[in-house]
mmCIF file of C-alpha atoms in Angstrom:
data_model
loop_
_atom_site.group_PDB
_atom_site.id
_atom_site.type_symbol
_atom_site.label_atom_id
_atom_site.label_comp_id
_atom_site.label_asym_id
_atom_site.label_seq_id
_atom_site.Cartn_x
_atom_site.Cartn_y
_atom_site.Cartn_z
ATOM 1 C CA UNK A 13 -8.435 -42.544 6.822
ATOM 2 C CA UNK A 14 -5.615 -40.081 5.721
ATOM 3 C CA UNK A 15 -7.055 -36.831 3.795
ATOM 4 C CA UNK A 16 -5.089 -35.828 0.396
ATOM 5 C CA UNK A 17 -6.375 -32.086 -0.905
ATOM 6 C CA UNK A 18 -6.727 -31.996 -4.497
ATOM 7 C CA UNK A 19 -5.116 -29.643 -6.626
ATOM 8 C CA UNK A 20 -7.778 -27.258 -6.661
ATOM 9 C CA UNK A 21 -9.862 -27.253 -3.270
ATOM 10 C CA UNK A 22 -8.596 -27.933 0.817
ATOM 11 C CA UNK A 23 -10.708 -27.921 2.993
ATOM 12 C CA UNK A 24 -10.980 -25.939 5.648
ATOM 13 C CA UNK A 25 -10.996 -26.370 9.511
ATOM 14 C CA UNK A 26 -11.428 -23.859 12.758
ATOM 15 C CA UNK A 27 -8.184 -23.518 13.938
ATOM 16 C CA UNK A 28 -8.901 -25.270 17.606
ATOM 17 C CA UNK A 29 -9.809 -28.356 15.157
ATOM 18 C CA UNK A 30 -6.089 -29.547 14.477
ATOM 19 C CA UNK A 31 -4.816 -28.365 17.722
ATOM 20 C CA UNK A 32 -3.593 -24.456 17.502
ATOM 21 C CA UNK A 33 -5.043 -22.162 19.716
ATOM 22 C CA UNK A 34 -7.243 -19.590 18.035
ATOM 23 C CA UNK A 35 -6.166 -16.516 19.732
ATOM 24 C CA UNK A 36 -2.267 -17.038 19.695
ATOM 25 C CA UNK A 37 -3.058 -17.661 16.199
ATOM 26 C CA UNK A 38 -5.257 -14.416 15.056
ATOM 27 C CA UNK A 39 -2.269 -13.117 17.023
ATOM 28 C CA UNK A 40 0.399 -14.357 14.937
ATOM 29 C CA UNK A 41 -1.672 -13.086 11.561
ATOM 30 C CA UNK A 42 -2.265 -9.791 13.696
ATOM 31 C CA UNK A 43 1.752 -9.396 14.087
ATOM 32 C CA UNK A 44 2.484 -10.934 10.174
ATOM 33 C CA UNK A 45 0.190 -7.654 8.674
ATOM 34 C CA UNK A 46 1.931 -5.030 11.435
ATOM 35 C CA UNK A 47 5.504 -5.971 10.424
ATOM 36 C CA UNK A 48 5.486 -5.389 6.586
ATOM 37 C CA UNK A 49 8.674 -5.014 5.143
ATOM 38 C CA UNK A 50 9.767 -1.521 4.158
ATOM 39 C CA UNK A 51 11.023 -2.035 1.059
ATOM 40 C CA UNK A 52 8.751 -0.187 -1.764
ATOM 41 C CA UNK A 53 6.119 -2.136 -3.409
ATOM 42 C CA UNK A 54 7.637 -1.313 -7.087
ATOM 43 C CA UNK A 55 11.189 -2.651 -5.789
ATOM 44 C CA UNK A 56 13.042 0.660 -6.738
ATOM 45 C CA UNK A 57 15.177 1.713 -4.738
ATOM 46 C CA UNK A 58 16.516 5.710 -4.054
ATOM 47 C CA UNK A 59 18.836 5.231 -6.894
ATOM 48 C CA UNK A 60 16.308 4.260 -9.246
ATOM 49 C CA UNK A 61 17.657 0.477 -9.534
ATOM 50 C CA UNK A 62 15.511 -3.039 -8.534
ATOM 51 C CA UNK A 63 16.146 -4.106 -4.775
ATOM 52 C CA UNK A 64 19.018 -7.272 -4.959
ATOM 53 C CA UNK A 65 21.014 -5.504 -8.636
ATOM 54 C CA UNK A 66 21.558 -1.905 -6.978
ATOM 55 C CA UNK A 67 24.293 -3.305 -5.291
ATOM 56 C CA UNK A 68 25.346 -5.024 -8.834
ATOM 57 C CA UNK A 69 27.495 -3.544 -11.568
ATOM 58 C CA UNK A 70 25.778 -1.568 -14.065
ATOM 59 C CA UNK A 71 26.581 -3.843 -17.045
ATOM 60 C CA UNK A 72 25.682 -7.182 -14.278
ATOM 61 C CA UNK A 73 22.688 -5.312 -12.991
ATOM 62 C CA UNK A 74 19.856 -5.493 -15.432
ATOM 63 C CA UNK A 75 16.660 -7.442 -14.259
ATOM 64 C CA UNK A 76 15.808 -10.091 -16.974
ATOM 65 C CA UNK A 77 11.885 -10.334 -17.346
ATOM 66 C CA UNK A 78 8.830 -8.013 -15.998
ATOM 67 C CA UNK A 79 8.745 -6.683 -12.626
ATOM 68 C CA UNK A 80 5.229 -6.164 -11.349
ATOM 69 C CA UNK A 81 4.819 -4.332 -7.978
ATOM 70 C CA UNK A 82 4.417 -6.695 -5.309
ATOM 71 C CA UNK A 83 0.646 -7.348 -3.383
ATOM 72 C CA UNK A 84 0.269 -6.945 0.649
ATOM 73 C CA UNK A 85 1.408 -9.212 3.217
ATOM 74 C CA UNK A 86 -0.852 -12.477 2.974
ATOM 75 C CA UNK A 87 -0.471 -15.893 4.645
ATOM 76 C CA UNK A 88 -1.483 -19.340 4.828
ATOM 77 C CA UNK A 89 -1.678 -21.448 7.666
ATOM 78 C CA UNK A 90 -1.837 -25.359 7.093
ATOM 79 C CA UNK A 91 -1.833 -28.224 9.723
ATOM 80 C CA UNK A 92 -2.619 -31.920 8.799
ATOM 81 C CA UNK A 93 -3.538 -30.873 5.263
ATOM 82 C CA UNK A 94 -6.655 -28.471 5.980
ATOM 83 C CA UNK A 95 -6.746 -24.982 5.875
ATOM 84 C CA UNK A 96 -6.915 -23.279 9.701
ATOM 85 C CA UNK A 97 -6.488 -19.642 8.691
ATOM 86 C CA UNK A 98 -6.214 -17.482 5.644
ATOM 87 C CA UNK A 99 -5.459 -13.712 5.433
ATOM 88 C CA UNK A 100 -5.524 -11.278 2.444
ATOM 89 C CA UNK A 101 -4.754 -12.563 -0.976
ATOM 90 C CA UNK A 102 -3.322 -16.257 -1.095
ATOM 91 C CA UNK A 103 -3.929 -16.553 -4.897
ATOM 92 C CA UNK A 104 -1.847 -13.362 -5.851
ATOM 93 C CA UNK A 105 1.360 -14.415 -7.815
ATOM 94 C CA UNK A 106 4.650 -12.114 -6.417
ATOM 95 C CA UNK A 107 8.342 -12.321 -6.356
ATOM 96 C CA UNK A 108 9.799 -13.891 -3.968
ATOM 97 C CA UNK A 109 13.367 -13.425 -2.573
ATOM 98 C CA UNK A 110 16.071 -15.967 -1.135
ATOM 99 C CA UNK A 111 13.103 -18.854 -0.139
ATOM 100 C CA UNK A 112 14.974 -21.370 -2.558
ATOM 101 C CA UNK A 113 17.003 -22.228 0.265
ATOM 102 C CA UNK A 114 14.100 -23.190 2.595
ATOM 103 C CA UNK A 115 11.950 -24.546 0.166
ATOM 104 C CA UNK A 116 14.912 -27.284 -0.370
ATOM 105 C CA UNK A 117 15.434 -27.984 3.412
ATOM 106 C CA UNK A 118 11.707 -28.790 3.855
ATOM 107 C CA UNK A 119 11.859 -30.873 1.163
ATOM 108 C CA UNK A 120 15.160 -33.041 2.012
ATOM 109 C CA UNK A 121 13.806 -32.899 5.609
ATOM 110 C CA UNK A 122 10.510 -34.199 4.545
#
C-alpha cells in the first residue's frame, strides 16, 4: 500500500530501513555541519552591503524586505516518503540563494 505523509507529520524510519547505510550516512551529515559556508550569518559583507547587491549599483542595490541573520547548517534526509535522518533545525525559515533553478528541474524531471 503506497504511504502519503500529511502535511503536518512523516514518519520516521532508521536509515538501514529504506536501504542507506547508516554510517556513510551519519557521515554525510558529519561532512554537511564541517563545511559551513563562510559567508557571515547577517549577510554583510566588508563593505557593509547584503551578499548578491554588493556587486550591484548603489541606486540597483537596495534589498527589498527584512533580512534576518541566517540559522546553522541543518538537513533533511527523505527516501520513499519517511524521514531517515534529521540534523539541527529543519523548521527554521532562512533565505535561500540560487535553488530556484533546482527546485524547477526536480519538478519537470519528476
Amino acid at each position: 500500500m503506497p504511504y502519503y505523509p500529511s502535511r503536518d507529520h512523516w514518519e520516521v524510519r532508521p536509515p538501514a530501513e529504506p536501504g542507506l547505510a547508516p554510517d556513510r550516512l551519519a557521515a554525510a551529515i558529519e561532512y554537511h555541519r564541517a563545511h559551513e559556508t563562510r559567508w557571515r550569518r547577517d549577510f554583510i559583507t566588508a563593505s557593509g552591503r547584503y551578499i548578491g547587491v554588493a556587486d550591484e549599483l548603489p541606486a540597483r542595490g537596495n534589498v527589498l524586505g527584512p533580512v534576518e541573520p541566517r540559522g546553522g547548517p541543518n538537513g533533511l534526509v527523505i527516501r520513499g516518503g519517511r524521514v531517515a535522518a534529521e540534523w539541527s533545525d529543519t523548521e527554521r525559515v532562512d533565505m535561500t540563494f540560487s535553488v530556484a533553478k533546482r527546485y524547477l528541474s526536480v519538478l519537470v524531471e519528476g
